[in-house]
Coordinates of C-alpha atoms and ligand atoms in Angstrom, one line a residue:
A1 CA 117.6 -37.9 118.6
P2 CA 121.3 -37.4 119.0
A3 CA 123.4 -39.2 116.4
G4 CA 124.8 -41.6 119.0
D5 CA 121.4 -42.7 120.2
L6 CA 121.7 -46.5 120.5
R7 CA 118.0 -47.1 120.3
Q8 CA 118.1 -46.2 116.5
P9 CA 119.2 -48.7 113.9
P10 CA 122.6 -47.9 112.3
E11 CA 120.9 -46.9 108.9
A12 CA 119.0 -44.1 110.7
I13 CA 122.2 -42.8 112.2
A14 CA 123.9 -42.8 108.8
V15 CA 121.0 -40.7 107.3
Q16 CA 121.4 -38.2 110.1
V17 CA 125.1 -37.8 109.5
A18 CA 124.4 -37.2 105.8
L19 CA 121.9 -34.5 106.7
A20 CA 124.2 -32.8 109.1
A21 CA 126.9 -32.5 106.5
P22 CA 125.3 -31.9 103.1
A23 CA 127.4 -32.1 99.9
A24 CA 128.8 -28.8 98.8
D25 CA 126.4 -27.0 96.4
P26 CA 128.1 -27.5 93.0
L27 CA 126.2 -24.4 91.7
A28 CA 127.2 -22.0 94.4
F29 CA 129.0 -18.9 93.3
D30 CA 132.6 -18.9 94.5
A31 CA 133.0 -15.2 94.9
G32 CA 136.6 -15.4 96.2
R33 CA 138.2 -16.7 93.0
Y34 CA 138.3 -13.8 90.6
T35 CA 140.8 -11.8 88.5
T36 CA 140.7 -8.0 88.3
Q37 CA 140.4 -6.4 84.9
Q38 CA 140.4 -2.8 83.6
V39 CA 137.6 -2.3 81.0
S40 CA 137.2 0.7 78.7
A41 CA 134.5 1.7 76.3
G42 CA 133.0 4.9 74.9
G43 CA 135.8 7.0 76.5
Q44 CA 135.1 5.6 80.0
S45 CA 136.9 3.0 82.1
V46 CA 135.9 0.8 85.0
T47 CA 137.6 -1.8 87.2
V48 CA 135.8 -5.1 87.3
R49 CA 136.1 -8.5 89.0
A50 CA 136.0 -11.3 86.5
W51 CA 135.0 -14.9 86.9
E52 CA 135.5 -16.8 83.6
G53 CA 134.4 -20.3 82.7
V54 CA 131.9 -20.7 85.6
P55 CA 129.9 -23.9 85.2
Y56 CA 126.1 -23.2 85.3
V57 CA 124.9 -26.8 85.4
S58 CA 126.0 -29.7 87.6
R59 CA 125.9 -32.4 84.9
P60 CA 127.4 -30.8 81.8
A61 CA 127.6 -32.7 78.5
Q62 CA 130.1 -30.1 77.2
S63 CA 131.9 -28.7 80.2
D64 CA 133.8 -26.2 78.0
Y65 CA 130.6 -24.6 76.6
Q66 CA 128.1 -24.9 79.5
V67 CA 129.9 -22.2 81.4
M68 CA 129.6 -18.4 81.6
N69 CA 131.8 -15.4 82.2
I70 CA 130.7 -13.0 84.9
Y71 CA 132.0 -9.4 85.2
I72 CA 131.0 -7.1 88.1
P73 CA 132.2 -3.6 88.7
E74 CA 134.7 -3.6 91.6
A75 CA 132.8 -0.7 93.2
Y76 CA 129.9 -2.9 94.1
F77 CA 132.0 -4.8 96.6
N78 CA 132.8 -1.5 98.4
G79 CA 129.4 0.0 98.6
G80 CA 130.1 2.2 95.6
Q81 CA 128.1 3.2 92.5
V82 CA 128.9 3.1 88.8
G83 CA 126.8 5.2 86.5
R84 CA 123.2 5.0 87.7
Y85 CA 123.6 1.8 89.6
D86 CA 124.8 0.1 92.8
A87 CA 125.2 -3.5 94.0
K88 CA 121.4 -3.8 94.6
T89 CA 120.1 -2.0 91.6
A90 CA 122.5 -3.0 88.8
P91 CA 120.6 -4.8 86.0
I92 CA 122.2 -8.0 84.7
F93 CA 123.2 -7.8 81.0
L94 CA 123.1 -11.4 79.5
P95 CA 124.7 -11.4 76.0
N96 CA 125.1 -14.7 74.2
Q97 CA 127.7 -15.1 71.4
I98 CA 125.7 -17.7 69.4
G99 CA 126.0 -17.5 65.6
G100 CA 124.8 -20.0 63.0
Y101 CA 123.3 -22.2 65.7
M102 CA 126.9 -23.3 66.3
P103 CA 128.5 -24.0 69.8
A104 CA 129.4 -20.7 71.4
K105 CA 131.9 -19.7 74.1
P106 CA 131.0 -17.0 76.6
G107 CA 131.8 -13.4 75.6
T108 CA 134.5 -11.2 77.0
P109 CA 134.9 -7.4 77.3
A110 CA 138.1 -7.7 75.2
A111 CA 136.9 -9.4 72.1
R112 CA 136.1 -7.2 69.1
G113 CA 132.6 -6.1 68.8
M114 CA 130.1 -7.7 66.4
D115 CA 129.2 -5.3 63.7
G116 CA 128.2 -7.4 60.7
G117 CA 131.7 -7.0 59.3
A118 CA 131.5 -3.3 58.6
R119 CA 134.0 -1.9 61.1
S120 CA 136.8 -3.5 63.1
D121 CA 136.7 -0.9 65.9
A122 CA 133.1 -1.6 66.8
P123 CA 132.4 -1.1 70.5
N124 CA 132.0 -4.3 72.5
A125 CA 128.6 -4.5 74.2
I126 CA 130.0 -6.2 77.3
A127 CA 132.6 -3.5 77.8
M128 CA 130.0 -0.8 77.2
A129 CA 127.6 -2.4 79.7
L130 CA 130.3 -2.6 82.4
V131 CA 131.3 1.1 82.1
K132 CA 127.6 1.9 82.5
G133 CA 127.4 -0.1 85.7
Y134 CA 125.7 -3.2 84.5
V135 CA 126.6 -6.6 85.9
V136 CA 127.4 -8.8 82.9
A137 CA 126.9 -12.6 82.6
S138 CA 127.7 -14.0 79.2
P139 CA 126.7 -17.7 78.8
G140 CA 128.3 -20.1 76.4
A141 CA 126.0 -22.8 74.9
R142 CA 126.1 -26.0 73.0
G143 CA 125.5 -26.0 69.3
R144 CA 124.4 -28.1 66.3
T145 CA 127.8 -29.6 65.5
Q146 CA 127.9 -31.4 68.9
A147 CA 126.0 -34.6 69.5
S148 CA 124.7 -33.1 72.7
G149 CA 124.1 -29.7 71.0
K150 CA 121.0 -30.5 68.9
A151 CA 117.7 -28.7 69.6
P152 CA 116.8 -27.7 72.2
A153 CA 120.3 -27.8 73.8
A154 CA 121.2 -24.1 73.3
I155 CA 118.0 -22.8 74.9
V156 CA 118.2 -25.2 77.7
D157 CA 121.7 -23.8 78.4
L158 CA 120.6 -20.2 78.3
K159 CA 117.8 -21.0 80.8
A160 CA 120.2 -22.9 83.0
A161 CA 122.4 -19.8 83.1
V162 CA 119.5 -17.6 84.1
R163 CA 118.6 -20.2 86.9
W164 CA 122.2 -20.1 88.1
L165 CA 122.0 -16.3 88.5
R166 CA 118.8 -16.6 90.6
H167 CA 120.3 -19.5 92.6
N168 CA 123.2 -17.2 93.5
D169 CA 121.2 -13.9 93.8
S170 CA 122.1 -13.4 97.5
R171 CA 125.8 -14.2 96.9
M172 CA 126.5 -11.6 94.2
P173 CA 125.7 -8.0 93.2
G174 CA 123.1 -7.4 90.5
D175 CA 119.3 -7.5 90.3
T176 CA 117.9 -10.9 89.0
D177 CA 114.6 -9.1 88.4
K178 CA 116.3 -7.1 85.7
I179 CA 118.0 -9.6 83.5
I180 CA 118.3 -8.3 79.9
S181 CA 119.2 -10.8 77.2
N182 CA 121.1 -9.8 74.0
G183 CA 122.0 -11.8 70.9
T184 CA 122.3 -11.6 67.2
S185 CA 121.0 -13.9 64.4
A186 CA 120.7 -17.4 65.8
G187 CA 121.8 -15.8 69.1
G188 CA 119.0 -13.2 68.5
A189 CA 116.5 -16.0 68.0
L190 CA 117.7 -17.6 71.2
S191 CA 117.5 -14.3 73.1
A192 CA 113.9 -13.9 71.9
L193 CA 113.1 -17.6 72.8
L194 CA 114.6 -17.1 76.3
G195 CA 112.4 -14.0 76.8
A196 CA 109.3 -15.6 75.3
S197 CA 109.4 -18.9 77.2
G198 CA 110.2 -18.0 80.8
N199 CA 109.4 -20.8 83.3
H200 CA 107.7 -23.0 80.7
D201 CA 107.3 -26.7 81.5
D202 CA 108.4 -27.8 78.1
Y203 CA 112.0 -27.5 79.2
A204 CA 111.7 -28.8 82.7
A205 CA 112.9 -32.4 81.9
A206 CA 116.0 -31.2 79.9
L207 CA 116.9 -28.7 82.5
K208 CA 116.7 -31.4 85.2
E209 CA 118.8 -33.8 83.2
A210 CA 121.5 -31.1 82.7
G211 CA 121.6 -30.4 86.4
A212 CA 120.3 -26.9 86.2
A213 CA 119.4 -25.1 89.5
E214 CA 115.8 -25.4 90.6
E215 CA 114.9 -21.8 90.0
R216 CA 112.7 -19.7 87.7
D217 CA 114.2 -18.8 84.4
H218 CA 112.0 -15.9 83.1
I219 CA 113.8 -12.6 82.3
F220 CA 113.0 -8.9 82.3
A221 CA 113.8 -7.8 78.7
V222 CA 115.0 -9.0 75.4
S223 CA 117.3 -7.4 72.9
A224 CA 117.4 -9.3 69.6
Y225 CA 119.2 -8.4 66.4
C226 CA 118.0 -10.1 63.2
P227 CA 116.5 -13.1 65.0
I228 CA 116.6 -16.3 62.7
T229 CA 113.5 -17.6 64.4
N230 CA 110.1 -19.1 63.5
L231 CA 112.0 -21.7 61.4
E232 CA 108.8 -23.7 60.6
H233 CA 107.4 -20.7 58.7
A234 CA 110.6 -19.1 57.6
D235 CA 110.8 -20.9 54.2
A236 CA 107.3 -19.7 53.2
A237 CA 108.1 -16.2 54.4
Y238 CA 111.3 -16.1 52.4
E239 CA 109.6 -17.2 49.2
W240 CA 106.7 -14.8 49.7
Q241 CA 109.3 -12.0 49.9
F242 CA 111.7 -13.1 47.2
R243 CA 109.5 -15.0 44.7
G244 CA 110.4 -13.8 41.2
I245 CA 113.8 -12.7 42.3
D246 CA 115.7 -15.7 40.8
D247 CA 119.3 -14.5 41.1
Y248 CA 121.0 -15.2 44.4
K249 CA 124.2 -14.7 46.3
K250 CA 124.5 -17.8 48.5
I251 CA 126.6 -18.2 51.6
D252 CA 128.2 -21.5 52.4
I253 CA 126.4 -23.0 55.5
S254 CA 129.7 -23.3 57.3
M255 CA 129.8 -19.5 57.1
L256 CA 126.3 -18.9 58.3
D257 CA 127.6 -17.6 61.6
Y258 CA 127.3 -13.8 61.3
K259 CA 130.7 -13.3 63.0
V260 CA 132.6 -15.2 60.3
Q261 CA 133.8 -13.4 57.1
R262 CA 131.1 -14.8 54.8
K263 CA 131.9 -15.7 51.2
T264 CA 129.1 -15.6 48.6
V265 CA 128.6 -17.7 45.5
A266 CA 126.3 -16.3 42.8
G267 CA 123.7 -18.3 40.9
T268 CA 120.2 -18.4 39.5
L269 CA 117.3 -20.6 40.5
N270 CA 116.6 -23.5 38.1
A271 CA 113.0 -24.5 37.0
E272 CA 112.7 -27.0 39.9
Q273 CA 113.7 -24.4 42.5
K274 CA 111.3 -21.9 41.0
A275 CA 108.5 -24.4 41.4
V276 CA 109.5 -24.9 45.1
S277 CA 109.5 -21.2 45.5
A278 CA 106.0 -20.8 44.1
A279 CA 104.6 -23.6 46.3
L280 CA 106.2 -22.2 49.5
A281 CA 105.2 -18.6 48.7
S282 CA 101.6 -19.6 48.4
A283 CA 101.6 -21.1 51.9
F284 CA 102.6 -17.8 53.5
A285 CA 99.4 -15.8 53.2
P286 CA 97.2 -18.5 55.0
Y287 CA 99.8 -18.6 57.8
L288 CA 100.1 -14.8 58.1
N289 CA 96.3 -14.4 58.0
S290 CA 95.8 -17.0 60.7
L291 CA 97.8 -14.9 63.2
G292 CA 95.3 -12.0 63.1
L293 CA 98.0 -9.4 63.6
R294 CA 97.2 -5.7 63.9
N295 CA 99.3 -2.6 63.5
A296 CA 99.6 0.0 66.3
Y297 CA 96.3 1.6 65.2
G298 CA 94.4 -1.7 65.4
R299 CA 94.2 -2.2 61.6
L300 CA 94.3 -5.9 60.6
L301 CA 97.4 -6.9 58.7
T302 CA 96.5 -9.5 56.0
L303 CA 97.7 -10.8 52.6
D304 CA 95.6 -11.9 49.6
A305 CA 96.2 -14.9 47.5
E306 CA 98.7 -12.9 45.4
G307 CA 100.7 -12.0 48.5
Q308 CA 99.6 -8.4 48.4
G309 CA 97.8 -6.5 51.2
T310 CA 98.1 -4.5 54.4
F311 CA 100.9 -6.7 55.9
R312 CA 103.1 -6.0 52.9
R313 CA 102.4 -2.3 53.1
Y314 CA 103.2 -2.4 56.8
L315 CA 106.7 -3.8 55.9
A316 CA 107.1 -1.1 53.2
A317 CA 106.3 1.5 55.9
L318 CA 109.0 0.1 58.1
V319 CA 111.5 0.5 55.3
T320 CA 110.3 4.0 54.7
A321 CA 110.6 4.9 58.4
S322 CA 114.1 3.5 58.4
A323 CA 115.1 5.6 55.4
Q324 CA 113.5 8.7 57.1
K325 CA 115.6 8.2 60.2
A326 CA 118.8 7.9 58.1
L327 CA 117.7 11.1 56.2
N328 CA 117.1 12.9 59.5
E329 CA 120.5 11.9 60.7
G330 CA 122.1 13.6 57.6
Q331 CA 122.7 10.7 55.3
N332 CA 122.5 11.3 51.6
L333 CA 119.9 8.8 50.1
S334 CA 119.9 10.2 46.6
S335 CA 121.4 7.1 45.1
F336 CA 118.4 4.9 46.1
G337 CA 116.3 5.2 43.0
W338 CA 113.4 3.3 44.6
L339 CA 112.9 6.0 47.2
Q340 CA 111.1 9.2 46.5
I341 CA 112.4 12.1 48.6
K342 CA 111.0 15.6 48.7
D343 CA 112.1 18.4 51.0
G344 CA 113.7 16.0 53.5
E345 CA 110.7 13.7 53.5
V346 CA 110.6 10.2 52.2
T347 CA 107.3 10.5 50.3
G348 CA 107.3 7.1 48.5
L349 CA 109.0 3.7 48.2
D350 CA 108.8 1.1 45.4
F351 CA 108.8 -2.1 47.6
E352 CA 109.4 -4.4 44.6
R353 CA 112.6 -2.5 43.6
Y354 CA 113.6 -2.3 47.3
L355 CA 113.5 -6.1 47.4
R356 CA 115.6 -6.3 44.3
H357 CA 118.1 -4.0 46.0
L358 CA 118.0 -6.2 49.1
G359 CA 118.6 -9.3 47.0
R360 CA 118.0 -13.0 47.5
M361 CA 120.6 -14.9 49.5
K362 CA 119.1 -18.4 49.9
T363 CA 117.7 -21.0 47.5
P364 CA 114.3 -22.5 48.3
P365 CA 113.6 -23.9 50.8
A366 CA 115.8 -21.4 52.5
F367 CA 115.9 -23.2 55.9
D368 CA 114.6 -26.8 55.7
A369 CA 116.8 -27.8 52.7
L370 CA 115.4 -30.7 50.7
D371 CA 118.8 -32.4 50.7
L372 CA 119.4 -31.6 54.4
S373 CA 122.2 -29.3 53.6
S374 CA 121.2 -26.3 55.9
G375 CA 122.6 -25.4 59.3
E376 CA 119.0 -25.7 60.6
N377 CA 118.8 -29.3 59.4
Q378 CA 121.7 -30.0 61.6
L379 CA 120.2 -28.1 64.5
F380 CA 117.2 -30.5 64.3
G381 CA 119.3 -33.7 64.2
D382 CA 119.5 -36.0 67.1
A383 CA 122.0 -38.4 68.6
R384 CA 121.5 -40.9 65.8
H385 CA 120.9 -38.6 62.8
D386 CA 123.1 -35.6 62.3
K387 CA 120.5 -33.8 60.1
R388 CA 116.7 -33.9 59.9
H389 CA 113.8 -32.0 58.4
F390 CA 111.5 -29.8 60.5
T391 CA 108.7 -28.9 58.1
A392 CA 106.1 -31.1 56.5
Y393 CA 106.8 -29.7 53.0
S394 CA 110.5 -30.5 53.0
A395 CA 110.0 -34.0 54.6
E396 CA 107.4 -34.7 51.9
H397 CA 109.6 -33.4 49.0
A398 CA 112.9 -34.8 50.2
P399 CA 114.9 -37.2 48.0
E400 CA 114.6 -40.9 48.7
G401 CA 116.0 -41.9 52.1
Q402 CA 116.2 -38.3 53.4
A403 CA 112.7 -37.8 54.7
L404 CA 113.5 -38.0 58.5
R405 CA 111.7 -35.3 60.4
A406 CA 112.3 -33.9 63.9
D407 CA 109.4 -34.4 66.3
K408 CA 107.0 -31.5 66.6
A409 CA 107.7 -31.0 70.3
T410 CA 111.4 -30.3 69.7
V411 CA 110.6 -27.9 66.8
R412 CA 108.2 -26.1 69.0
Q413 CA 110.8 -25.7 71.7
M414 CA 113.1 -23.6 69.4
N415 CA 110.4 -21.1 68.3
A416 CA 109.8 -17.9 70.3
M417 CA 106.4 -17.8 68.5
S418 CA 105.3 -20.9 70.4
Y419 CA 105.6 -19.1 73.7
A420 CA 105.3 -15.4 73.2
G421 CA 102.4 -14.4 75.4
W422 CA 100.9 -17.9 75.6
A423 CA 99.6 -19.3 78.9
G424 CA 102.3 -21.4 80.6
S425 CA 105.1 -19.0 79.9
W426 CA 106.3 -15.8 81.7
T427 CA 107.1 -13.7 78.7
A428 CA 109.5 -10.8 79.2
R429 CA 107.7 -7.5 79.3
Y430 CA 110.2 -5.4 77.3
W431 CA 111.5 -6.1 73.8
R432 CA 113.9 -4.4 71.4
I433 CA 114.1 -6.0 68.0
R434 CA 116.3 -4.7 65.1
Q435 CA 116.6 -6.0 61.6
G436 CA 118.9 -4.5 59.0
S437 CA 117.1 -3.3 55.9
K438 CA 119.9 -4.9 53.9
D439 CA 119.6 -8.3 55.6
S440 CA 118.4 -11.2 53.5
D441 CA 119.3 -14.1 55.8
T442 CA 115.6 -14.4 56.7
S443 CA 112.5 -12.5 55.5
L444 CA 111.6 -9.2 57.1
A445 CA 108.3 -10.8 57.8
I446 CA 109.9 -13.0 60.5
P447 CA 111.0 -10.3 63.0
A448 CA 107.9 -8.3 62.1
I449 CA 105.6 -11.1 63.0
L450 CA 107.4 -11.7 66.3
A451 CA 107.2 -8.0 67.1
L452 CA 103.6 -7.6 66.2
T453 CA 102.6 -10.7 68.1
L454 CA 104.2 -9.4 71.3
Q455 CA 102.8 -5.9 70.8
N456 CA 99.3 -7.2 70.1
R457 CA 99.6 -9.1 73.4
S458 CA 100.4 -5.9 75.3
Y459 CA 104.2 -6.4 75.7
V460 CA 106.2 -3.3 75.2
V461 CA 108.0 -3.6 71.9
D462 CA 110.5 -1.3 70.2
F463 CA 110.9 -2.7 66.6
A464 CA 112.6 -1.0 63.7
L465 CA 114.6 -1.7 60.6
S466 CA 118.2 -0.4 60.6
W467 CA 118.9 1.5 57.4
E468 CA 121.1 -0.5 55.0
R469 CA 122.5 -2.7 57.7
P470 CA 123.5 -6.1 56.6
H471 CA 123.2 -9.2 58.8
G472 CA 124.8 -8.4 62.2
G473 CA 124.2 -6.8 65.6
D474 CA 125.4 -4.5 68.4
Y475 CA 125.9 -1.8 65.8
D476 CA 123.9 0.8 67.6
L477 CA 125.0 0.4 71.2
D478 CA 124.2 4.0 72.2
E479 CA 120.5 3.4 71.2
L480 CA 120.5 0.0 72.7
F481 CA 121.7 1.3 76.1
A482 CA 119.3 4.3 75.9
W483 CA 116.5 1.8 75.5
M484 CA 117.8 -0.2 78.5
D485 CA 117.8 3.0 80.5
A486 CA 114.3 3.8 79.5
I487 CA 112.8 0.4 80.5
D488 CA 114.4 0.8 84.0
P489 CA 114.2 4.5 84.7
Ligands
LIG501 C1 122.6 -17.4 61.1 C2 122.5 -17.0 59.8 C3 121.6 -17.7 59.0 O1 121.4 -17.4 57.7 C4 120.9 -18.8 59.5 O2 120.1 -19.5 58.7 C5 121.1 -19.2 60.8 C6 121.9 -18.5 61.6 C7 123.6 -16.6 62.0 O3 124.3 -15.7 61.5 O4 123.6 -16.9 63.2

């Protein structure tokens, strides 16, 4: 009926008017409001359109963090091509800048690259992606020091950013079937979690509350550097690896963020800490064995009560392979006394001595600190309690009055292992995981378990240790982009 039909009550007319003029979509991409930037990397240059600080939710709790930066090669608005791509085929590179589970602003092509502190002229992954013709969307996210940034806020934000991209697929260049996430450390863990948990119901309520677009949030591929994931089992994994290595070089929790210049304080475990180490270490083999992981040849990877076994030998083989690659690339490894090298071949490795070379960084429990002093304790706080436990062991062994524990559902929501290949999630098909062989922020077992779990469930996984790399990421962009080319030939 026409709006002026007098046979209808006035309420019905009002409803019709509302339908005829719907409120503007707050999540629609406003393509007209951009700046133009010239971006250079790897000796190449490209002109891009930039949209910075674009809100990806309609009800932000932190409107300066729940935003993303979008960069698109100018050529895609004129029917042109950049590298191997055009407006229809360009994959969307989705790097987050999260470190230390802290709040993170979106990345830019101008900021200095993240290289674990080794070089100040490291290439910037966003700039590199743009000169190669990728569309780049870098989401900010809430973090643990914000009341609204407790778990699972950061992953809710990354998912909302993915949904925003799908919501606006028809309004912008780039292929939302080819979203490739990238992150380092806490950001690596979140990159992995984003890839593992696509479209899972566990996040539906939080996404709705934030005002995320009603879209799917699965992605195509994951790049993760040194993911600080599987926090429920990371304490046991750490002590399994470092038990008996009592000297440590600790990093202040305010400097956990891999991008910050990190100051170390040396110390030695006391008797009480050694007892905690032993208790946690003994919990690792039962956990590892429960996973039923297999290597690429189908061999079961297990550990005995002493913590020895095929899983440990598998990790030793990863270190050996990493050394062999460095050797093949012409590095001189003669100073590493725990490696045996003959005629250009790494023929042996003393894993115990390698672990001493690697060195302990954290005191037990490495993640769920008994006195609630870790960054992860703050991650699992809530609106009323800034810091809480997230494991049974630490809640049970906490000092009086510090036994509060996060609910299991929230802890589960932060762990890629809860979703990787499980029913209910659309797990990304392609994975590239790198861990520095000189990184002791978490046990080598943690990225290895994630990689093996995915591989055993038929996902396509490229996992390796990067020789002598400390905690950091984006240090091998040529290889990262070669992998991205290979998964989208
Ligand atoms: C990071 C480092 C850590 O050691 C940790 O426990 C959590 C996060 C980081 O660099 O992001």
